[in-house]
Coordinates of C-alpha atoms and ligand atoms in Angstrom, one line a residue:
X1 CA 0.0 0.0 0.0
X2 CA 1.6 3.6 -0.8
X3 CA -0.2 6.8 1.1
X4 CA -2.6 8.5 -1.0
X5 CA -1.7 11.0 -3.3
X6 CA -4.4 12.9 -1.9
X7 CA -5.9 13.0 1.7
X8 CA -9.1 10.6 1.4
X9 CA -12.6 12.4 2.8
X10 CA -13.0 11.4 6.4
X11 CA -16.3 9.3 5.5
X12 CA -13.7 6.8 3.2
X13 CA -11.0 6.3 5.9
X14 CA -13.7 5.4 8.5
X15 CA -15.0 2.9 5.9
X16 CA -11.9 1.6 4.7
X17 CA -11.7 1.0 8.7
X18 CA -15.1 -0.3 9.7
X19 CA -14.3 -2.9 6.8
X20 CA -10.7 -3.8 8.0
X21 CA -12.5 -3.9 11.7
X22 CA -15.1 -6.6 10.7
X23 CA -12.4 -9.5 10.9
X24 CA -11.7 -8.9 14.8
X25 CA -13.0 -10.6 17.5
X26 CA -16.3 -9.0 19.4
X27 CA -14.5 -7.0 22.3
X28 CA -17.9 -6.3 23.7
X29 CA -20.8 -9.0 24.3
X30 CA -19.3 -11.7 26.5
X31 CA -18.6 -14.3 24.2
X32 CA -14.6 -13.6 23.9
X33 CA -13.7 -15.2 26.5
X34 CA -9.6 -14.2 26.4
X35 CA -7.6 -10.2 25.4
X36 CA -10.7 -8.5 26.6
X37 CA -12.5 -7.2 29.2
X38 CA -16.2 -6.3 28.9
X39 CA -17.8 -4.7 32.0
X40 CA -21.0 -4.7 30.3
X41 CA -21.2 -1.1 31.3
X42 CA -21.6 1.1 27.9
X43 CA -21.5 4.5 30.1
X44 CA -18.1 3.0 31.5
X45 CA -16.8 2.6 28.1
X46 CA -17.8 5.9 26.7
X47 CA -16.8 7.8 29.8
X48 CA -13.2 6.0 28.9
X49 CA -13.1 7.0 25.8
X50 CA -13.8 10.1 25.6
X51 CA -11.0 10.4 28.5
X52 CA -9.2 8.9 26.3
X53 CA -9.1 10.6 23.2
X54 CA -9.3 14.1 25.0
X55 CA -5.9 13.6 26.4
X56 CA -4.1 11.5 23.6
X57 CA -2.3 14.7 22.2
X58 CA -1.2 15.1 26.0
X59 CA 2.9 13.8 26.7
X60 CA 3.6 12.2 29.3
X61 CA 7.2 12.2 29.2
X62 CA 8.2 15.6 31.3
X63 CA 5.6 15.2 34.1
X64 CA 6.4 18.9 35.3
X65 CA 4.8 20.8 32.4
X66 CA 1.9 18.7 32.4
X67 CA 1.1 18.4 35.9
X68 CA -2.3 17.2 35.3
X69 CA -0.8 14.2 34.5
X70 CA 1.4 13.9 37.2
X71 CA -1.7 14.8 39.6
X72 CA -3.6 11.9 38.2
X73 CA -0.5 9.3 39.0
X74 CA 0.0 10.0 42.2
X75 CA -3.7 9.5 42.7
X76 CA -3.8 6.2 40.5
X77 CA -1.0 4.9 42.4
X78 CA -2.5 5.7 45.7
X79 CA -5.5 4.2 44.6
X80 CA -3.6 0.9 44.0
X81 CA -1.2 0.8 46.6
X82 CA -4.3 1.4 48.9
X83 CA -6.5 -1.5 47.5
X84 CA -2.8 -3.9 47.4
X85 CA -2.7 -3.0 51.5
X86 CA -0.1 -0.2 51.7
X87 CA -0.8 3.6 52.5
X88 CA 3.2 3.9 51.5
X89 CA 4.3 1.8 48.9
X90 CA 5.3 4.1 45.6
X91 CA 4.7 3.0 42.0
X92 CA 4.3 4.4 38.5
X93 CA 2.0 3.7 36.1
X94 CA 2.9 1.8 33.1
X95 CA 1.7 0.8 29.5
X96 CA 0.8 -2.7 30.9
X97 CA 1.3 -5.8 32.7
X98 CA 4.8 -6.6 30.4
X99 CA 5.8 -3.3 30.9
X100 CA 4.9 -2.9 34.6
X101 CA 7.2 -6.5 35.0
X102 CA 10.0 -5.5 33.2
X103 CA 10.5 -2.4 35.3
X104 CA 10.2 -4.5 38.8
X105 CA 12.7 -7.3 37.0
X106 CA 14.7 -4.0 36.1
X107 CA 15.0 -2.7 39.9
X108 CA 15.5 -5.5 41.0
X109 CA 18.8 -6.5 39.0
X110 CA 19.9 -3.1 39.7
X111 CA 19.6 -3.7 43.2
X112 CA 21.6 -6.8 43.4
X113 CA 24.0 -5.0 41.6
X114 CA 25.5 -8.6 40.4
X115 CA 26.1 -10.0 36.5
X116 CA 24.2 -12.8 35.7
X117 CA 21.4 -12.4 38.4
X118 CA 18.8 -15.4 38.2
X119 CA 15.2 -14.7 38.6
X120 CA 13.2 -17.8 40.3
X121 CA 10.0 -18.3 38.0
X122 CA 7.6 -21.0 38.8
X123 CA 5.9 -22.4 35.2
X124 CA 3.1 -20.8 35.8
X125 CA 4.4 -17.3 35.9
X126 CA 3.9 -15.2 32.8
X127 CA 5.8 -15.5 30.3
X128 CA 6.6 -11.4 30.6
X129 CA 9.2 -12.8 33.4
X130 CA 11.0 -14.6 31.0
X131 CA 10.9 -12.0 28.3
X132 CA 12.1 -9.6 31.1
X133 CA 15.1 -11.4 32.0
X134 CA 15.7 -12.1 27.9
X135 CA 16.0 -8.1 27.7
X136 CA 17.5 -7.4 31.1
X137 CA 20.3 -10.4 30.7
X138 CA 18.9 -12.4 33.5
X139 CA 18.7 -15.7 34.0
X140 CA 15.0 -17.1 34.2
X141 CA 15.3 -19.9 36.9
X142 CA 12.0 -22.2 36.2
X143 CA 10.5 -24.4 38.4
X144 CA 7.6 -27.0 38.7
X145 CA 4.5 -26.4 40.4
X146 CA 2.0 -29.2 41.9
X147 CA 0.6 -30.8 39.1
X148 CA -2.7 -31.0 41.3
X149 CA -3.2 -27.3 42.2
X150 CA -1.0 -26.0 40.3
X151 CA 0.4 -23.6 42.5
X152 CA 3.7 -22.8 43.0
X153 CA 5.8 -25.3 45.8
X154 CA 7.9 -23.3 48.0
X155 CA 10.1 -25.7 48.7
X156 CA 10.9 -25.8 44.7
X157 CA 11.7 -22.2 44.9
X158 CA 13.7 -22.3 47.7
X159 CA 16.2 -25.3 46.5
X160 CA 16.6 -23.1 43.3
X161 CA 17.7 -19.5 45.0
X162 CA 21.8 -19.6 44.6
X163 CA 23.7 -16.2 45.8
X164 CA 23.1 -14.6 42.0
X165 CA 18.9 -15.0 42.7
X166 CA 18.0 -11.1 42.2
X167 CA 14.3 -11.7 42.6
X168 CA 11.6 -14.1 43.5
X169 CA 8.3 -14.2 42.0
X170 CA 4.9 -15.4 42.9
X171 CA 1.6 -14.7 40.5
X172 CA -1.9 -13.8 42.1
X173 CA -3.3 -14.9 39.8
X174 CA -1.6 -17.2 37.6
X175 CA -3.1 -16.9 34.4
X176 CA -3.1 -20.2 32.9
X177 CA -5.0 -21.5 36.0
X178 CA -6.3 -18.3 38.0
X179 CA -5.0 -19.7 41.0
X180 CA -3.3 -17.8 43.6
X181 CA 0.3 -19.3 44.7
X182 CA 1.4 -19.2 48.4
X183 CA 2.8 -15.9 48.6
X184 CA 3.2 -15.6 52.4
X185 CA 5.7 -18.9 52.1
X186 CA 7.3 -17.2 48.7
X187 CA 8.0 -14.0 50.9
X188 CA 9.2 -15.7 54.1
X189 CA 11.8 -17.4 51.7
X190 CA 12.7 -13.8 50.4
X191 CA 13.1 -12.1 53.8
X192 CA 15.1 -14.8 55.4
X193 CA 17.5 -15.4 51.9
X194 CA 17.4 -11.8 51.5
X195 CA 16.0 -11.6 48.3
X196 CA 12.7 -9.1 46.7
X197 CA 10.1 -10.8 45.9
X198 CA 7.6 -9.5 43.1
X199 CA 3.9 -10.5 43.3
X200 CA 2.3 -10.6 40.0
X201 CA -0.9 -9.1 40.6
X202 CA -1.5 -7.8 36.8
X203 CA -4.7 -10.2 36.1
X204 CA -5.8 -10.7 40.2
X205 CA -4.6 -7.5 42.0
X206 CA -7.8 -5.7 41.4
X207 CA -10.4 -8.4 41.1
X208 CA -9.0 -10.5 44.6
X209 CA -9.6 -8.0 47.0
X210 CA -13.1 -7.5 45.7
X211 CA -13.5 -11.5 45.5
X212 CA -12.4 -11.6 48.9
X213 CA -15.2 -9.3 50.4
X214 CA -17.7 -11.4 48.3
X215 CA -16.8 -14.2 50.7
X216 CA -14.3 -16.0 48.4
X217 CA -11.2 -17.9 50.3
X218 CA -8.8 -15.5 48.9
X219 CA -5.6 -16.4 50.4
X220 CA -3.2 -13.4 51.9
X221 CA -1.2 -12.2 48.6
X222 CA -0.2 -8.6 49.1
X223 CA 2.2 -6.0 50.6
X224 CA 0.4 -7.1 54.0
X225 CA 2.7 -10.2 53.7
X226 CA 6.1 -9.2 55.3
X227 CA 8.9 -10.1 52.4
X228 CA 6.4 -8.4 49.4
X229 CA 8.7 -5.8 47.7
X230 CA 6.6 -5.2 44.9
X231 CA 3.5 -5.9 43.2
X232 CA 2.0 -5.5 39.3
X233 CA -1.6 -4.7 39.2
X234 CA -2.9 -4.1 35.4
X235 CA -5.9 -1.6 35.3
X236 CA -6.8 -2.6 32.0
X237 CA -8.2 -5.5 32.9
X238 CA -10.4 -6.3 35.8
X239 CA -10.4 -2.7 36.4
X240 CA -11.7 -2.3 33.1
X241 CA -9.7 0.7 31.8
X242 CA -9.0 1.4 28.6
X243 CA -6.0 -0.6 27.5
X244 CA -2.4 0.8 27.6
X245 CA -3.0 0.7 31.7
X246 CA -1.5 -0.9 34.8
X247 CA 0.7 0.2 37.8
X248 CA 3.9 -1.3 39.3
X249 CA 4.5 -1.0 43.2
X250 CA 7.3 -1.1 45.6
X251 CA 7.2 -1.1 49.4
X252 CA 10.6 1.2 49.4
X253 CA 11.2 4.3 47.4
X254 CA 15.0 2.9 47.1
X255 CA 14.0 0.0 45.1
X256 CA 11.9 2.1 42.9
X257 CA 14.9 4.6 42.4
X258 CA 16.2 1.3 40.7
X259 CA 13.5 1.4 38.2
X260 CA 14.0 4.8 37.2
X261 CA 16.5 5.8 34.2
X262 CA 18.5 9.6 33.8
X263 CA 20.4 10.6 31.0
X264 CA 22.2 13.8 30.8
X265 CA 25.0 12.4 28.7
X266 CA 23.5 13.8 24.9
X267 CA 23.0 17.5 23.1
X268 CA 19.2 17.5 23.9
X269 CA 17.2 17.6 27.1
X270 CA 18.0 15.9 29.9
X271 CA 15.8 12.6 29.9
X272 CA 14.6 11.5 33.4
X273 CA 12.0 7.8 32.2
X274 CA 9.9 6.7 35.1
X275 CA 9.1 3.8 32.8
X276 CA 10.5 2.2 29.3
X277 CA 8.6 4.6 27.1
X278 CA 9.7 8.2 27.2
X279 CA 7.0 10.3 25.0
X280 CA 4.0 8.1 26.0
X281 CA 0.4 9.4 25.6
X282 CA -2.0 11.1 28.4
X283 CA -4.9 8.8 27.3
X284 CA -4.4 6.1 29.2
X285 CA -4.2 7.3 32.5
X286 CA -6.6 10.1 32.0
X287 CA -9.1 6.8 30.7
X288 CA -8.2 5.1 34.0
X289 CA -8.2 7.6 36.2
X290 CA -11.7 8.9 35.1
X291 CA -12.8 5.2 34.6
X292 CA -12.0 4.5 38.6
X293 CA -13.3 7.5 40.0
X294 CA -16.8 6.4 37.7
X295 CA -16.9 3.6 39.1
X296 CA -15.8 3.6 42.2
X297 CA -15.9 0.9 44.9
X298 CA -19.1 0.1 45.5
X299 CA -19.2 -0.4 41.4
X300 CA -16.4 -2.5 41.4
X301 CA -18.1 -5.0 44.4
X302 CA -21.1 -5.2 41.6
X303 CA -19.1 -5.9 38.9
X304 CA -16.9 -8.6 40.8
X305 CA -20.3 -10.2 42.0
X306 CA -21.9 -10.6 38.2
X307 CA -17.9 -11.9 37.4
X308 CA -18.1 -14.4 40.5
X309 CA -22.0 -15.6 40.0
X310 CA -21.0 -16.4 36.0
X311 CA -17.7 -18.1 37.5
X312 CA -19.6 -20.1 39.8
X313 CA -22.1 -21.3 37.1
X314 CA -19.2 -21.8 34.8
X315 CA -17.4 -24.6 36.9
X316 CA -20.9 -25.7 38.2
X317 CA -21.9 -26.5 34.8
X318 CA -18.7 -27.6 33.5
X319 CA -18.7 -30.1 36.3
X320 CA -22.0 -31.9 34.8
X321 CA -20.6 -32.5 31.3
X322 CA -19.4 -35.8 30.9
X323 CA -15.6 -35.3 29.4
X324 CA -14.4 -32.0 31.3
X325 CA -12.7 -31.2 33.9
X326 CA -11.3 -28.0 35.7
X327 CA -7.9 -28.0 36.5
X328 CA -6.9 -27.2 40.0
X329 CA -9.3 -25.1 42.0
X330 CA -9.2 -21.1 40.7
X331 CA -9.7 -18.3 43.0
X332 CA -10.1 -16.0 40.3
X333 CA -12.6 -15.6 37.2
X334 CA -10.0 -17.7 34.6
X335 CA -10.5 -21.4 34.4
X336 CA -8.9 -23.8 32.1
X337 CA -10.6 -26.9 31.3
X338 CA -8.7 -30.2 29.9
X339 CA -10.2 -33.6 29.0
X340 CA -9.5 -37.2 28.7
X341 CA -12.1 -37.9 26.6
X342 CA -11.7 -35.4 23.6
X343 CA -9.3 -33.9 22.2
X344 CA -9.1 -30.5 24.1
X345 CA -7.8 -28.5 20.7
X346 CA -10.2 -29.5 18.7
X347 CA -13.1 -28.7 21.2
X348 CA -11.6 -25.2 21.3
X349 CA -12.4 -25.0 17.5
X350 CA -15.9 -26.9 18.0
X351 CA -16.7 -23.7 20.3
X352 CA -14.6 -21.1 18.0
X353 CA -16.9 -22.4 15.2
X354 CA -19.8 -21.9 17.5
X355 CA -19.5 -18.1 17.6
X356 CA -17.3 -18.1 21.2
X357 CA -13.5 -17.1 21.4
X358 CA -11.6 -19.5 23.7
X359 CA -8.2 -19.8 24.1
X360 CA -6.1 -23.2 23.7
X361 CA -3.3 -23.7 26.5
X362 CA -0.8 -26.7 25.0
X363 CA 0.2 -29.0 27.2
X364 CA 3.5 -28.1 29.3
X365 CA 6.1 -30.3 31.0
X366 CA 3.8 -32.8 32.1
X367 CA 0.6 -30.5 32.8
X368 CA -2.1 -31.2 30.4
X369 CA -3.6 -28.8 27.3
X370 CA -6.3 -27.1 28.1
X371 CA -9.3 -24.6 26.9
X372 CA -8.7 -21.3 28.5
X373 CA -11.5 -18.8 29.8
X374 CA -11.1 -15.2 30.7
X375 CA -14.6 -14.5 32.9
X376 CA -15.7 -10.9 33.0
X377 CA -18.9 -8.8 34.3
X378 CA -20.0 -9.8 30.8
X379 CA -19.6 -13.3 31.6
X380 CA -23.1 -13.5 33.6
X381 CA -25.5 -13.0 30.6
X382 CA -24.1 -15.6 28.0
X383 CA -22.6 -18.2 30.7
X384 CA -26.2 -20.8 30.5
X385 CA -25.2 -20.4 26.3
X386 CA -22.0 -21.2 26.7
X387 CA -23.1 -24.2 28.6
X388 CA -25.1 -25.4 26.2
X389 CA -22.7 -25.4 23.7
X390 CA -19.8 -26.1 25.5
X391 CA -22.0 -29.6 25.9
X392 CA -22.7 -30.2 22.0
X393 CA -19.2 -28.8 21.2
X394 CA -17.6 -32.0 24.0
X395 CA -20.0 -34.9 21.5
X396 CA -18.9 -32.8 18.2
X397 CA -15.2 -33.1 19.6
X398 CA -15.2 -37.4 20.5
X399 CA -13.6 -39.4 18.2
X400 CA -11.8 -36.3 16.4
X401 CA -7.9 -36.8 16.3
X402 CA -6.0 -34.2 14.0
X403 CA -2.3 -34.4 13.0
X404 CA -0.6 -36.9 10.9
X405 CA 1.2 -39.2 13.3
X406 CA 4.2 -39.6 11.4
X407 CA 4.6 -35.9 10.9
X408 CA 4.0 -35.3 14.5
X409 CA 6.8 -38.1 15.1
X410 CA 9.1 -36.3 13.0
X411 CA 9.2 -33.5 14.6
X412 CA 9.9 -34.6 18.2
X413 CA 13.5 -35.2 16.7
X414 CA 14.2 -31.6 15.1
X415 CA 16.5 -29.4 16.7
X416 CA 16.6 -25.7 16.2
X417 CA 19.9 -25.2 16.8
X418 CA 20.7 -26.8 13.7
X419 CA 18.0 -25.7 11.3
X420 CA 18.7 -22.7 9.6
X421 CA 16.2 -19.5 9.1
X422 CA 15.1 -20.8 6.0
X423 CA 14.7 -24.7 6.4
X424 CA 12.2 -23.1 9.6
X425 CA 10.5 -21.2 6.9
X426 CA 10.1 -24.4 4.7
X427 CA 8.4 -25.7 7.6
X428 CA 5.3 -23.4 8.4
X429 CA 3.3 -24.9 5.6
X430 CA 3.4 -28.3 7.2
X431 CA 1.9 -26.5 10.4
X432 CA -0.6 -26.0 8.3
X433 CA 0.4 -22.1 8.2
X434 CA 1.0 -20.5 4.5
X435 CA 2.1 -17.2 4.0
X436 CA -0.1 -14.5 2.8
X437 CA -3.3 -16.8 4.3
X438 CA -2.9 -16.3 7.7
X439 CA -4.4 -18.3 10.1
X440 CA -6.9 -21.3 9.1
X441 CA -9.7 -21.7 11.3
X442 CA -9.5 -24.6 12.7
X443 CA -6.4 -24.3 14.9
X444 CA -6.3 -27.9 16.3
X445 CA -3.7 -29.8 13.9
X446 CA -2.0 -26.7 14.6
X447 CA -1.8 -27.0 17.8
X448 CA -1.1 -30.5 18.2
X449 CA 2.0 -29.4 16.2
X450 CA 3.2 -27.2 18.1
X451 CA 2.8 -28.7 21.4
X452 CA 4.3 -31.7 20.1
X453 CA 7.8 -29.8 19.1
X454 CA 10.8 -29.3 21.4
X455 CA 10.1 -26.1 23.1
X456 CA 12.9 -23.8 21.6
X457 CA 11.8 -25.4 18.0
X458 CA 8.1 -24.2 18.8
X459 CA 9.3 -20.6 19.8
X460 CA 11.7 -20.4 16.6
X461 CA 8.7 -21.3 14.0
X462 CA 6.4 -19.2 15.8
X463 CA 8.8 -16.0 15.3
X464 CA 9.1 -17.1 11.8
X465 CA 5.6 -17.0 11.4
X466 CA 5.4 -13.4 13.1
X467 CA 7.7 -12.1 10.1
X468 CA 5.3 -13.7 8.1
X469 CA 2.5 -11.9 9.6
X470 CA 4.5 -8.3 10.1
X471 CA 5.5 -7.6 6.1
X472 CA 3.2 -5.8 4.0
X473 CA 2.5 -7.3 0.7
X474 CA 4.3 -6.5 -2.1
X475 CA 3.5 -4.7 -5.7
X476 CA 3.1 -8.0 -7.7
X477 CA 0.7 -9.5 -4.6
Ligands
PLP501 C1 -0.7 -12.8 35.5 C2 -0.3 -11.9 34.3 N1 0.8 -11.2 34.3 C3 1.2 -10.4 33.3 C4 0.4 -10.3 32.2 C5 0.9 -9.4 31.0 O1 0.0 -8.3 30.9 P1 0.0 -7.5 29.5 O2 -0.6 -8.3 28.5 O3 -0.9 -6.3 29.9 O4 1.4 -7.0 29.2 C6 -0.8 -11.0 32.1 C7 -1.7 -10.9 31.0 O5 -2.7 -11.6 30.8 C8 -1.2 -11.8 33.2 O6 -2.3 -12.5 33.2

């Protein structure tokens, strides 16, 4: 595509949009059940927006000539630091949950002051953790969790902390599972090895404490546990902000000062980053600051109840289908279903093709596939359909196997390390992937693929297929 030779009337681009817009999933309705959050509140959403685009010319990156901006931190962060048990902890706010983590995996390195600081990661911590360390030149530590609950083992993460561990981590929620790992045992290792320990509260910080006044068994998981040093709470998601939102936390202003970046050392202005981005957008916090102060707690508490009543009915239901079961026992509103009676991809696509959007989980060092769902306030008025479908979709899926065994063989052996850029490019069309067409849409040979590769192989093809996805076409296309 080349930019017009002349600016198009305002009517064409907004068509030209609404068309390109009609392939994306429903982010309102219910019935995406993963990447969005719908608080089936359409005053919320416009109040947000408007917010929003009223302050997206706004910069954030010199918070003294825009103190409105700084005005509405402080008070975001207080906001958050109050609901995560702490009237003193100090934070900033960030683009989002990856961002939010790299900054606490940031100050803490700096901390330790050491090269080639590990980070101790049970499985089930995001995958942001990992991607942190990648940037940060950390090592990522992984360890099991019980295959039952899966929840973190303490004792795990304490055999694996060596004198180079810069940080421990424990997730509240997970978000593979939605359950909440035992924090106060995580933190008692940190205080007595010395060590920070982050709680990942990006998809449970908000929605836990509310959960917890509904009556739910919320284990303790913030900076009231002695050995927290920081927390991640994302605001774009059970706070239902506008995305682009979240806030990292620290109990001490000197492991925040870690996080922080100056540069006077260039012609131009001096640079003082709270965060990675340096010009960043007013929008987002504007959005969540107005969309908090609409809401507001007693709000929230209504919104958590309609996300815990269609959670409730959700595993209730799920429990009277012959074929399913929920793995471990979630706290929060994300449950992952597996099966030993169908194969668990291709019911994803049986409820894909049924109008839903549910996420596949492939099976991981012994802990099974699964089908992944992200509950919201939305949740409550389509959770009966889902039912009902979710129980043809389980007698669609029986007797379905996908992949071709000797392919699926074959690739067990490859190993990445070997296999040039180009011989991985050779293989994406016997994934089933071929350039230009992006994805089919039925994902389950796919996935059985993929899950069936060595690790490293999986992540190789899948950035191959990224590069696929990321290059406009060309003149003769
Ligand atoms: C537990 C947890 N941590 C971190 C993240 C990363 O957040 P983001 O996608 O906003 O970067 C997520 C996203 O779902 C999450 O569930």
């Amino acid at each position: 595509m080349t930019l017009p030779a002349t600016g198009l009337p305002r009517e064409e681009v907004l068509a030209r949009l609404t068309a390109l817009r009609s392939k994306d999933l429903a982010a309102r309705g219910g019935r995406t059940f993963a990447y969005v959050y719908d608080p089936a509140r359409p005053d919320i959403d416009e109040l947000g927006h408007e917010v929003y685009a009223s302050y997206l010319d706004v910069n954030g990156l010199d918070p003294t000539v825009f103190p409105s901006l700084l005005a509405m931190e402080n008070d975001v962060v207080d906001i958050a630091r109050r609901h995560l048990g702490s009237s003193t902890a100090v934070g900033s706010f960030t683009s989002g949950g990856t961002e939010s983590i790299i900054l606490a995996v940031k100050a803490a390195r700096d901390r330790a002051g050491i090269v080639g600081g590990q980070v101790v990661l049970p499985v089930t911590a995001h995958a942001a953790f990992q991607k942190a360390c990648h940037y940060l030149g950390l090592e990522a530590v992984l360890v099991d969790v019980d295959p039952q609950t899966f929840r973190a083992v303490p004792s795990l993460v304490e055999a694996a902390i060596t004198d180079r561990t810069v940080l421990l981590v424990a997730s509240a929620a997970s978000y593979a599972h939605g359950v909440v790992d035992p924090v106060e045992e995580i933190a008692a290792l940190g205080l007595e090895r010395g060590v920070p320990v982050h709680v990942d509260g990006c998809i449970g910080g908000w929605l836990l404490p509310y959960f917890a006044r509904l009556g739910v068994d919320v284990p303790a998981f913030d900076f009231r546990v002695p050995g927290v040093t920081s927390m991640s709470v994302d605001l774009h998601k059970y706070a239902y902000a506008p995305k682009g939102a979240s806030v990292v936390l620290y109990d001490d202003a000197a492991l925040r000062r870690k996080q922080f970046y100056a540069c006077a050392d260039w012609t131009g202005y001096t640079m003082i980053n709270a965060t990675v981005q340096s010009t960043k957008s007013g929008g987002p916090l504007a959005a969540a600051w107005a969309v908090l102060h609409a809401v507001g707690d007693d709000g929230y508490v209504e919104l958590a109840q309609k996300t815990l009543t269609a959670t409730r009915r959700l595993l209730e239901g799920v429990d009277k289908i012959d074929g399913l079961r929920v793995l471990g026992d979630p706290e929060l509103a994300l449950v992952a279903i597996a099966s030993d009676e169908v194969d668990v991809f291709v019911l994803c696509d049986e409820m894909n093709a049924r109008g839903w959007y549910v996420q596949a989980q492939l099976g991981y060092r012994g802990l099974p596939a699964s089908m992944h769902l992200t509950l919201t306030a939305s949740s409550e008025a389509v959770v009966d359909d889902l039912l009902v479908d979710l129980a043809v979709a389980v007698e669609a899926s029986r007797g379905v196997t996908v992949g071709d065994p000797a392919l699926l063989a074959a690739v067990q052996d490859l190993d990445p390390e070997t296999l040039g850029d180009d011989v991985l490019g050779t293989l994406l069309p016997l994934a089933g992937i071929e350039p230009g067409a992006g994805l089919p849409e039925r994902m389950a040979a796919i996935n059985t693929l993929l899950e069936k590769m060595p690790m490293r192989l999986r992540e190789r093809l899948l950035i191959e297929f990224l590069g696929l996805l990321f290059t406009p076409k060309s003149d003769a296309e």
